[in-house]
Amino acid sequence: MSFKNLHIGKLFLLLSLVMLVTGLVFGLLAGLSYVLPGQLKELPGFVSLRPLHVSSVQFWILLGASGCVFCGLELLNPGKLNRTLGRLQLLLWVITISGILRSYFLKDFGGREYWEFNPLWALPLALAWLLFLINFFISAGSLKNWPVYLWMWMTGIVFFLFTFTENYLWLFPCFREHFVKDMTIQWKANGSLVGAWNQIIYGTSFFLMSRISNSDAPSRSRLSFGMYFLGLFNLMFNWGHHIYTLPTASYVRYLGYGVSMTEWLIFLRIIYTWRQSVTDIQKHYSYFPYRFLMAADLWVFLNLGQALLMSVPAINVYTHGTHVTVAHAMATTIGINSMILLGACCDFLGATCELVSFPLKRVNRLFHISQLSLLIFWLSLNIAGVKKAIWQMSPHQIPFSRMMEGLQPWFVVFILAGTVLMISLGSIAILLIRHYLLCTLKKSSGNASNINQSHNNHEYPD
Amino acid sequence: MILIISDNFVLLIPRSTFVAAIVIRPLHIFSVLCFAFLSYSISIYTFLPAEHSSAGISRTAEGRLVWQKYNCQSCHQLYGLGGYLGPDLTNIYSAKGRGEIFIKAMLRSGVRQMPAFDLAPEEVADLLEFLKAADASGTADPRHFKIRLSGMIEQK
């Protein structure tokens, strides 16, 4: 089997699954710092393990999103993607990721939160993304009559490039000389950046549902476009909810507050259409990749509800700076983004290839274990966060270290649940990679030529 | 009233104000939002109030780079933003029982999960200037906020 014959989208998805496993392992090692103080302090230490975990997970999301877009575009407009640009983009990613992970081990930092690597590595990353943007427009063509998922993909790609660049304005001394203004811009960029990659992932969710239901109608409806523009509006203007406690200009904070509250429309819509959701579940449950989308819907409900509460400044003043924020960030990354990407990986990587039997029962068991462990993981972090919030507001605070000792039982639960989560999600990723590689190996050795089109005649480009 | 229906949107216009058919496409809405976003971004970069200039302002900028070089944000927060393994350091400079000597001692010795750091004297001075600027900007202590009727919070 030669990797060069594989479709570029599949290569991105395979690499993204590797980054998922990497991120899970580093996440567990970093988490151990909470329950084993002093262990691994120098080698490599939490100061390296945290960015190793965060960056690996970010690369899982960004590479997975890129792979989904490439696979989707190939299905929509076969043969239009530029292979050279795609492979150059992949090469840049491989070089960049290797350099960044190595630099973390060597404690060569210099960047800001979530992008702690030496800023020089931002250049190949930005170039890779620019190639992605060019390739997207080559394949997608004119904006006329685009379904909503193409709009979302385009929006995510464009805004990621913009906000990633904005994230490096601090390189100019005039931006970092004024502390409050500097932090305002930092969290403006960070907030919108997350919104940008969410656009790509939610677009993938729409695309998958179009495939599963064999109808593009939901992706062209006024409601879908309404939801898209509401999401875009929030991407652009709601980031102020990260900095309510920062003494920045009032209009920034009030605008973030007001815009964040518009997402109640999405939350209420989910409640209003719950009957339809149940019907959809009954209809599509048998198609395995759909289960990940179903899980993502549940986590959207839980996390959106939590986020809406946290976006009210009067509540945020209690939760800000506590593990409630960590719980929200992790549950959205794992429960929403990762579930959608895993569903897409199951679909695009041909989980129904007949040449090699897909370990459906095992993956199904791992899927359910991952949901339960994620729930415990999320709850334990929330409880630890509430306890820290009580400490923060206490008129007579005990020392910080004693407060953290008091949270130890919840950190132990968090680590145990995290371990199970790591094993279950990591196993799913490894099984997907293994299944796809075995299937491709068998096909290329000419053992059989049939591909099982198990659901509504979907085609799986090689 | 005149009703205009397109593939994407429906418009109801009073007959008296009707001038020409208006069809709003996603591209129009996208463009308007992008223009608003760019305008807002430029206003943030250029018109956001900045603190007064001081002798230490370039040291504040350099101190920020020291903070990033040693990845202090992985464990510590500023205004509640950062890692949660260690405490918030926004007001460490003026906190009772803390201050410059305490900060220097912690950097040199480390404690529990915090390793010992070997900073050059200029780096220590820059970092202290940065933490001083952070402290001067306001308080991150949530006990010092009041809640308004609108739900917004303000520093007391």
PDB file of N, CA and C in Angstrom, chain A residues 204-284:
ATOM      1  N   THR A 204     -19.618  20.337   9.050  1.00  0.00           N
ATOM      2  CA  THR A 204     -19.434  18.907   8.822  1.00  0.00           C
ATOM      3  C   THR A 204     -20.636  18.132   9.342  1.00  0.00           C
ATOM      4  N   SER A 205     -21.153  18.543  10.474  1.00  0.00           N
ATOM      5  CA  SER A 205     -22.338  17.896  11.037  1.00  0.00           C
ATOM      6  C   SER A 205     -23.524  18.017  10.074  1.00  0.00           C
ATOM      7  N   PHE A 206     -23.727  19.180   9.496  1.00  0.00           N
ATOM      8  CA  PHE A 206     -24.802  19.376   8.510  1.00  0.00           C
ATOM      9  C   PHE A 206     -24.569  18.480   7.292  1.00  0.00           C
ATOM     10  N   PHE A 207     -23.321  18.415   6.844  1.00  0.00           N
ATOM     11  CA  PHE A 207     -22.998  17.606   5.661  1.00  0.00           C
ATOM     12  C   PHE A 207     -23.291  16.130   5.925  1.00  0.00           C
ATOM     13  N   LEU A 208     -22.876  15.663   7.099  1.00  0.00           N
ATOM     14  CA  LEU A 208     -23.111  14.266   7.441  1.00  0.00           C
ATOM     15  C   LEU A 208     -24.608  13.954   7.495  1.00  0.00           C
ATOM     16  N   MET A 209     -25.368  14.863   8.073  1.00  0.00           N
ATOM     17  CA  MET A 209     -26.822  14.636   8.160  1.00  0.00           C
ATOM     18  C   MET A 209     -27.449  14.612   6.772  1.00  0.00           C
ATOM     19  N   SER A 210     -26.909  15.427   5.861  1.00  0.00           N
ATOM     20  CA  SER A 210     -27.402  15.393   4.479  1.00  0.00           C
ATOM     21  C   SER A 210     -27.150  14.020   3.867  1.00  0.00           C
ATOM     22  N   ARG A 211     -25.969  13.456   4.144  1.00  0.00           N
ATOM     23  CA  ARG A 211     -25.630  12.141   3.603  1.00  0.00           C
ATOM     24  C   ARG A 211     -26.493  11.058   4.240  1.00  0.00           C
ATOM     25  N   ILE A 212     -26.630  11.151   5.549  1.00  0.00           N
ATOM     26  CA  ILE A 212     -27.350  10.101   6.272  1.00  0.00           C
ATOM     27  C   ILE A 212     -28.827  10.093   5.882  1.00  0.00           C
ATOM     28  N   SER A 213     -29.391  11.295   5.755  1.00  0.00           N
ATOM     29  CA  SER A 213     -30.822  11.371   5.431  1.00  0.00           C
ATOM     30  C   SER A 213     -31.060  11.373   3.927  1.00  0.00           C
ATOM     31  N   ASN A 214     -29.970  11.405   3.150  1.00  0.00           N
ATOM     32  CA  ASN A 214     -30.057  11.417   1.688  1.00  0.00           C
ATOM     33  C   ASN A 214     -30.889  12.584   1.157  1.00  0.00           C
ATOM     34  N   SER A 215     -30.781  13.714   1.842  1.00  0.00           N
ATOM     35  CA  SER A 215     -31.525  14.898   1.411  1.00  0.00           C
ATOM     36  C   SER A 215     -30.756  16.150   1.782  1.00  0.00           C
ATOM     37  N   ASP A 216     -30.630  17.039   0.800  1.00  0.00           N
ATOM     38  CA  ASP A 216     -29.931  18.307   1.030  1.00  0.00           C
ATOM     39  C   ASP A 216     -30.862  19.404   1.546  1.00  0.00           C
ATOM     40  N   ALA A 217     -32.163  19.080   1.609  1.00  0.00           N
ATOM     41  CA  ALA A 217     -33.160  20.110   1.949  1.00  0.00           C
ATOM     42  C   ALA A 217     -32.888  20.819   3.281  1.00  0.00           C
ATOM     43  N   PRO A 218     -32.567  20.069   4.354  1.00  0.00           N
ATOM     44  CA  PRO A 218     -32.298  20.763   5.630  1.00  0.00           C
ATOM     45  C   PRO A 218     -31.119  21.728   5.531  1.00  0.00           C
ATOM     46  N   SER A 219     -30.158  21.431   4.629  1.00  0.00           N
ATOM     47  CA  SER A 219     -28.971  22.290   4.500  1.00  0.00           C
ATOM     48  C   SER A 219     -29.235  23.518   3.648  1.00  0.00           C
ATOM     49  N   ARG A 220     -30.463  23.607   3.117  1.00  0.00           N
ATOM     50  CA  ARG A 220     -30.789  24.777   2.275  1.00  0.00           C
ATOM     51  C   ARG A 220     -31.951  25.567   2.862  1.00  0.00           C
ATOM     52  N   SER A 221     -32.416  25.136   4.019  1.00  0.00           N
ATOM     53  CA  SER A 221     -33.607  25.781   4.582  1.00  0.00           C
ATOM     54  C   SER A 221     -33.268  27.138   5.193  1.00  0.00           C
ATOM     55  N   ARG A 222     -34.294  27.962   5.337  1.00  0.00           N
ATOM     56  CA  ARG A 222     -34.104  29.288   5.948  1.00  0.00           C
ATOM     57  C   ARG A 222     -33.672  29.149   7.401  1.00  0.00           C
ATOM     58  N   LEU A 223     -34.202  28.142   8.055  1.00  0.00           N
ATOM     59  CA  LEU A 223     -33.856  27.941   9.468  1.00  0.00           C
ATOM     60  C   LEU A 223     -32.374  27.629   9.623  1.00  0.00           C
ATOM     61  N   SER A 224     -31.857  26.768   8.762  1.00  0.00           N
ATOM     62  CA  SER A 224     -30.430  26.419   8.845  1.00  0.00           C
ATOM     63  C   SER A 224     -29.557  27.637   8.600  1.00  0.00           C
ATOM     64  N   PHE A 225     -29.949  28.440   7.620  1.00  0.00           N
ATOM     65  CA  PHE A 225     -29.176  29.656   7.366  1.00  0.00           C
ATOM     66  C   PHE A 225     -29.308  30.646   8.515  1.00  0.00           C
ATOM     67  N   GLY A 226     -30.488  30.672   9.113  1.00  0.00           N
ATOM     68  CA  GLY A 226     -30.680  31.539  10.283  1.00  0.00           C
ATOM     69  C   GLY A 226     -29.757  31.137  11.421  1.00  0.00           C
ATOM     70  N   MET A 227     -29.660  29.840  11.667  1.00  0.00           N
ATOM     71  CA  MET A 227     -28.765  29.327  12.710  1.00  0.00           C
ATOM     72  C   MET A 227     -27.303  29.637  12.375  1.00  0.00           C
ATOM     73  N   TYR A 228     -26.972  29.494  11.109  1.00  0.00           N
ATOM     74  CA  TYR A 228     -25.597  29.782  10.668  1.00  0.00           C
ATOM     75  C   TYR A 228     -25.238  31.239  10.940  1.00  0.00           C
ATOM     76  N   PHE A 229     -26.123  32.146  10.559  1.00  0.00           N
ATOM     77  CA  PHE A 229     -25.808  33.569  10.742  1.00  0.00           C
ATOM     78  C   PHE A 229     -25.804  33.953  12.219  1.00  0.00           C
ATOM     79  N   LEU A 230     -26.626  33.277  13.000  1.00  0.00           N
ATOM     80  CA  LEU A 230     -26.599  33.529  14.447  1.00  0.00           C
ATOM     81  C   LEU A 230     -25.251  33.084  15.025  1.00  0.00           C
ATOM     82  N   GLY A 231     -24.771  31.926  14.546  1.00  0.00           N
ATOM     83  CA  GLY A 231     -23.459  31.442  14.974  1.00  0.00           C
ATOM     84  C   GLY A 231     -22.345  32.389  14.550  1.00  0.00           C
ATOM     85  N   LEU A 232     -22.453  32.904  13.344  1.00  0.00           N
ATOM     86  CA  LEU A 232     -21.435  33.825  12.835  1.00  0.00           C
ATOM     87  C   LEU A 232     -21.446  35.139  13.627  1.00  0.00           C
ATOM     88  N   PHE A 233     -22.627  35.612  13.926  1.00  0.00           N
ATOM     89  CA  PHE A 233     -22.798  36.830  14.716  1.00  0.00           C
ATOM     90  C   PHE A 233     -22.131  36.659  16.086  1.00  0.00           C
ATOM     91  N   ASN A 234     -22.309  35.482  16.686  1.00  0.00           N
ATOM     92  CA  ASN A 234     -21.680  35.222  17.983  1.00  0.00           C
ATOM     93  C   ASN A 234     -20.167  35.090  17.863  1.00  0.00           C
ATOM     94  N   LEU A 235     -19.700  34.438  16.811  1.00  0.00           N
ATOM     95  CA  LEU A 235     -18.251  34.306  16.574  1.00  0.00           C
ATOM     96  C   LEU A 235     -17.618  35.687  16.584  1.00  0.00           C
ATOM     97  N   MET A 236     -18.291  36.647  15.945  1.00  0.00           N
ATOM     98  CA  MET A 236     -17.713  37.975  15.751  1.00  0.00           C
ATOM     99  C   MET A 236     -17.781  38.848  16.988  1.00  0.00           C
ATOM    100  N   PHE A 237     -18.870  38.707  17.759  1.00  0.00           N
ATOM    101  CA  PHE A 237     -19.122  39.739  18.769  1.00  0.00           C
ATOM    102  C   PHE A 237     -19.310  39.257  20.215  1.00  0.00           C
ATOM    103  N   ASN A 238     -19.331  37.932  20.459  1.00  0.00           N
ATOM    104  CA  ASN A 238     -19.655  37.525  21.835  1.00  0.00           C
ATOM    105  C   ASN A 238     -18.437  37.270  22.720  1.00  0.00           C
ATOM    106  N   TRP A 239     -17.215  37.435  22.141  1.00  0.00           N
ATOM    107  CA  TRP A 239     -15.983  37.066  22.851  1.00  0.00           C
ATOM    108  C   TRP A 239     -15.772  37.842  24.154  1.00  0.00           C
ATOM    109  N   GLY A 240     -16.461  38.947  24.302  1.00  0.00           N
ATOM    110  CA  GLY A 240     -16.321  39.757  25.512  1.00  0.00           C
ATOM    111  C   GLY A 240     -16.708  39.004  26.781  1.00  0.00           C
ATOM    112  N   HIS A 241     -17.424  37.868  26.636  1.00  0.00           N
ATOM    113  CA  HIS A 241     -17.837  37.133  27.838  1.00  0.00           C
ATOM    114  C   HIS A 241     -16.659  36.417  28.505  1.00  0.00           C
ATOM    115  N   HIS A 242     -15.490  36.423  27.858  1.00  0.00           N
ATOM    116  CA  HIS A 242     -14.296  35.860  28.499  1.00  0.00           C
ATOM    117  C   HIS A 242     -13.662  36.846  29.472  1.00  0.00           C
ATOM    118  N   ILE A 243     -13.981  38.126  29.332  1.00  0.00           N
ATOM    119  CA  ILE A 243     -13.230  39.158  30.064  1.00  0.00           C
ATOM    120  C   ILE A 243     -14.135  40.110  30.837  1.00  0.00           C
ATOM    121  N   TYR A 244     -15.198  39.575  31.426  1.00  0.00           N
ATOM    122  CA  TYR A 244     -16.082  40.431  32.224  1.00  0.00           C
ATOM    123  C   TYR A 244     -15.331  41.072  33.384  1.00  0.00           C
ATOM    124  N   THR A 245     -14.364  40.333  33.984  1.00  0.00           N
ATOM    125  CA  THR A 245     -13.677  40.864  35.155  1.00  0.00           C
ATOM    126  C   THR A 245     -12.512  41.785  34.784  1.00  0.00           C
ATOM    127  N   LEU A 246     -12.139  41.813  33.520  1.00  0.00           N
ATOM    128  CA  LEU A 246     -11.037  42.680  33.082  1.00  0.00           C
ATOM    129  C   LEU A 246     -11.562  44.118  32.978  1.00  0.00           C
ATOM    130  N   PRO A 247     -10.840  45.095  33.535  1.00  0.00           N
ATOM    131  CA  PRO A 247     -11.340  46.477  33.499  1.00  0.00           C
ATOM    132  C   PRO A 247     -11.151  47.134  32.120  1.00  0.00           C
ATOM    133  N   THR A 248     -11.732  46.513  31.111  1.00  0.00           N
ATOM    134  CA  THR A 248     -11.642  47.065  29.762  1.00  0.00           C
ATOM    135  C   THR A 248     -12.882  47.944  29.506  1.00  0.00           C
ATOM    136  N   ALA A 249     -12.988  48.484  28.295  1.00  0.00           N
ATOM    137  CA  ALA A 249     -14.097  49.387  27.975  1.00  0.00           C
ATOM    138  C   ALA A 249     -15.443  48.700  28.186  1.00  0.00           C
ATOM    139  N   SER A 250     -16.396  49.428  28.730  1.00  0.00           N
ATOM    140  CA  SER A 250     -17.715  48.855  29.049  1.00  0.00           C
ATOM    141  C   SER A 250     -18.421  48.326  27.811  1.00  0.00           C
ATOM    142  N   TYR A 251     -18.289  49.008  26.683  1.00  0.00           N
ATOM    143  CA  TYR A 251     -19.028  48.578  25.493  1.00  0.00           C
ATOM    144  C   TYR A 251     -18.600  47.179  25.044  1.00  0.00           C
ATOM    145  N   VAL A 252     -17.333  46.838  25.290  1.00  0.00           N
ATOM    146  CA  VAL A 252     -16.833  45.492  24.940  1.00  0.00           C
ATOM    147  C   VAL A 252     -17.564  44.438  25.775  1.00  0.00           C
ATOM    148  N   ARG A 253     -17.671  44.717  27.064  1.00  0.00           N
ATOM    149  CA  ARG A 253     -18.293  43.743  27.962  1.00  0.00           C
ATOM    150  C   ARG A 253     -19.803  43.655  27.754  1.00  0.00           C
ATOM    151  N   TYR A 254     -20.439  44.801  27.563  1.00  0.00           N
ATOM    152  CA  TYR A 254     -21.895  44.788  27.362  1.00  0.00           C
ATOM    153  C   TYR A 254     -22.257  44.127  26.032  1.00  0.00           C
ATOM    154  N   LEU A 255     -21.463  44.383  24.995  1.00  0.00           N
ATOM    155  CA  LEU A 255     -21.742  43.772  23.696  1.00  0.00           C
ATOM    156  C   LEU A 255     -21.573  42.253  23.789  1.00  0.00           C
ATOM    157  N   GLY A 256     -20.508  41.811  24.470  1.00  0.00           N
ATOM    158  CA  GLY A 256     -20.312  40.373  24.652  1.00  0.00           C
ATOM    159  C   GLY A 256     -21.482  39.744  25.402  1.00  0.00           C
ATOM    160  N   TYR A 257     -21.967  40.430  26.405  1.00  0.00           N
ATOM    161  CA  TYR A 257     -23.098  39.953  27.209  1.00  0.00           C
ATOM    162  C   TYR A 257     -24.353  39.844  26.349  1.00  0.00           C
ATOM    163  N   GLY A 258     -24.673  40.924  25.664  1.00  0.00           N
ATOM    164  CA  GLY A 258     -25.893  40.952  24.855  1.00  0.00           C
ATOM    165  C   GLY A 258     -25.887  39.916  23.746  1.00  0.00           C
ATOM    166  N   VAL A 259     -24.773  39.837  23.025  1.00  0.00           N
ATOM    167  CA  VAL A 259     -24.687  38.892  21.906  1.00  0.00           C
ATOM    168  C   VAL A 259     -24.739  37.456  22.425  1.00  0.00           C
ATOM    169  N   SER A 260     -24.065  37.173  23.523  1.00  0.00           N
ATOM    170  CA  SER A 260     -24.081  35.811  24.084  1.00  0.00           C
ATOM    171  C   SER A 260     -25.506  35.365  24.402  1.00  0.00           C
ATOM    172  N   MET A 261     -26.345  36.296  24.833  1.00  0.00           N
ATOM    173  CA  MET A 261     -27.711  35.931  25.215  1.00  0.00           C
ATOM    174  C   MET A 261     -28.558  35.537  23.999  1.00  0.00           C
ATOM    175  N   THR A 262     -28.129  35.922  22.791  1.00  0.00           N
ATOM    176  CA  THR A 262     -28.917  35.525  21.606  1.00  0.00           C
ATOM    177  C   THR A 262     -28.875  34.013  21.392  1.00  0.00           C
ATOM    178  N   GLU A 263     -27.911  33.342  22.001  1.00  0.00           N
ATOM    179  CA  GLU A 263     -27.827  31.891  21.824  1.00  0.00           C
ATOM    180  C   GLU A 263     -28.920  31.154  22.591  1.00  0.00           C
ATOM    181  N   TRP A 264     -29.687  31.890  23.400  1.00  0.00           N
ATOM    182  CA  TRP A 264     -30.876  31.279  24.002  1.00  0.00           C
ATOM    183  C   TRP A 264     -31.824  30.790  22.904  1.00  0.00           C
ATOM    184  N   LEU A 265     -31.784  31.465  21.746  1.00  0.00           N
ATOM    185  CA  LEU A 265     -32.642  31.054  20.628  1.00  0.00           C
ATOM    186  C   LEU A 265     -32.325  29.617  20.221  1.00  0.00           C
ATOM    187  N   ILE A 266     -31.030  29.286  20.190  1.00  0.00           N
ATOM    188  CA  ILE A 266     -30.635  27.930  19.805  1.00  0.00           C
ATOM    189  C   ILE A 266     -31.083  26.940  20.885  1.00  0.00           C
ATOM    190  N   PHE A 267     -30.859  27.319  22.133  1.00  0.00           N
ATOM    191  CA  PHE A 267     -31.184  26.431  23.250  1.00  0.00           C
ATOM    192  C   PHE A 267     -32.680  26.149  23.288  1.00  0.00           C
ATOM    193  N   LEU A 268     -33.459  27.201  23.113  1.00  0.00           N
ATOM    194  CA  LEU A 268     -34.914  27.031  23.159  1.00  0.00           C
ATOM    195  C   LEU A 268     -35.402  26.220  21.968  1.00  0.00           C
ATOM    196  N   ARG A 269     -34.736  26.390  20.824  1.00  0.00           N
ATOM    197  CA  ARG A 269     -35.120  25.622  19.647  1.00  0.00           C
ATOM    198  C   ARG A 269     -34.880  24.128  19.873  1.00  0.00           C
ATOM    199  N   ILE A 270     -33.752  23.807  20.538  1.00  0.00           N
ATOM    200  CA  ILE A 270     -33.463  22.399  20.833  1.00  0.00           C
ATOM    201  C   ILE A 270     -34.566  21.813  21.698  1.00  0.00           C
ATOM    202  N   ILE A 271     -35.032  22.565  22.676  1.00  0.00           N
ATOM    203  CA  ILE A 271     -36.112  22.083  23.540  1.00  0.00           C
ATOM    204  C   ILE A 271     -37.404  21.945  22.741  1.00  0.00           C
ATOM    205  N   TYR A 272     -37.685  22.939  21.904  1.00  0.00           N
ATOM    206  CA  TYR A 272     -38.927  22.971  21.131  1.00  0.00           C
ATOM    207  C   TYR A 272     -39.006  21.800  20.158  1.00  0.00           C
ATOM    208  N   THR A 273     -37.870  21.393  19.601  1.00  0.00           N
ATOM    209  CA  THR A 273     -37.889  20.349  18.561  1.00  0.00           C
ATOM    210  C   THR A 273     -37.440  19.001  19.104  1.00  0.00           C
ATOM    211  N   TRP A 274     -37.587  18.769  20.403  1.00  0.00           N
ATOM    212  CA  TRP A 274     -37.073  17.526  20.973  1.00  0.00           C
ATOM    213  C   TRP A 274     -37.805  16.303  20.431  1.00  0.00           C
ATOM    214  N   ARG A 275     -39.082  16.473  20.097  1.00  0.00           N
ATOM    215  CA  ARG A 275     -39.829  15.331  19.561  1.00  0.00           C
ATOM    216  C   ARG A 275     -39.251  14.893  18.223  1.00  0.00           C
ATOM    217  N   GLN A 276     -38.923  15.899  17.387  1.00  0.00           N
ATOM    218  CA  GLN A 276     -38.340  15.590  16.080  1.00  0.00           C
ATOM    219  C   GLN A 276     -36.992  14.903  16.269  1.00  0.00           C
ATOM    220  N   SER A 277     -36.241  15.333  17.276  1.00  0.00           N
ATOM    221  CA  SER A 277     -34.938  14.723  17.576  1.00  0.00           C
ATOM    222  C   SER A 277     -35.115  13.250  17.909  1.00  0.00           C
ATOM    223  N   VAL A 278     -36.131  12.943  18.691  1.00  0.00           N
ATOM    224  CA  VAL A 278     -36.374  11.546  19.070  1.00  0.00           C
ATOM    225  C   VAL A 278     -36.710  10.720  17.820  1.00  0.00           C
ATOM    226  N   THR A 279     -37.527  11.302  16.931  1.00  0.00           N
ATOM    227  CA  THR A 279     -37.895  10.618  15.674  1.00  0.00           C
ATOM    228  C   THR A 279     -36.648  10.354  14.835  1.00  0.00           C
ATOM    229  N   ASP A 280     -35.783  11.366  14.752  1.00  0.00           N
ATOM    230  CA  ASP A 280     -34.540  11.220  13.977  1.00  0.00           C
ATOM    231  C   ASP A 280     -33.670  10.114  14.549  1.00  0.00           C
ATOM    232  N   ILE A 281     -33.584  10.054  15.878  1.00  0.00           N
ATOM    233  CA  ILE A 281     -32.759   9.032  16.527  1.00  0.00           C
ATOM    234  C   ILE A 281     -33.282   7.641  16.166  1.00  0.00           C
ATOM    235  N   GLN A 282     -34.603   7.473  16.251  1.00  0.00           N
ATOM    236  CA  GLN A 282     -35.189   6.165  15.947  1.00  0.00           C
ATOM    237  C   GLN A 282     -34.941   5.780  14.493  1.00  0.00           C
ATOM    238  N   LYS A 283     -34.939   6.800  13.648  1.00  0.00           N
ATOM    239  CA  LYS A 283     -34.819   6.538  12.208  1.00  0.00           C
ATOM    240  C   LYS A 283     -33.396   6.156  11.827  1.00  0.00           C
ATOM    241  N   HIS A 284     -32.425   6.851  12.416  1.00  0.00           N
ATOM    242  CA  HIS A 284     -31.046   6.713  11.938  1.00  0.00           C
ATOM    243  C   HIS A 284     -30.124   5.936  12.872  1.00  0.00           C
TER     244      HIS A 284
END
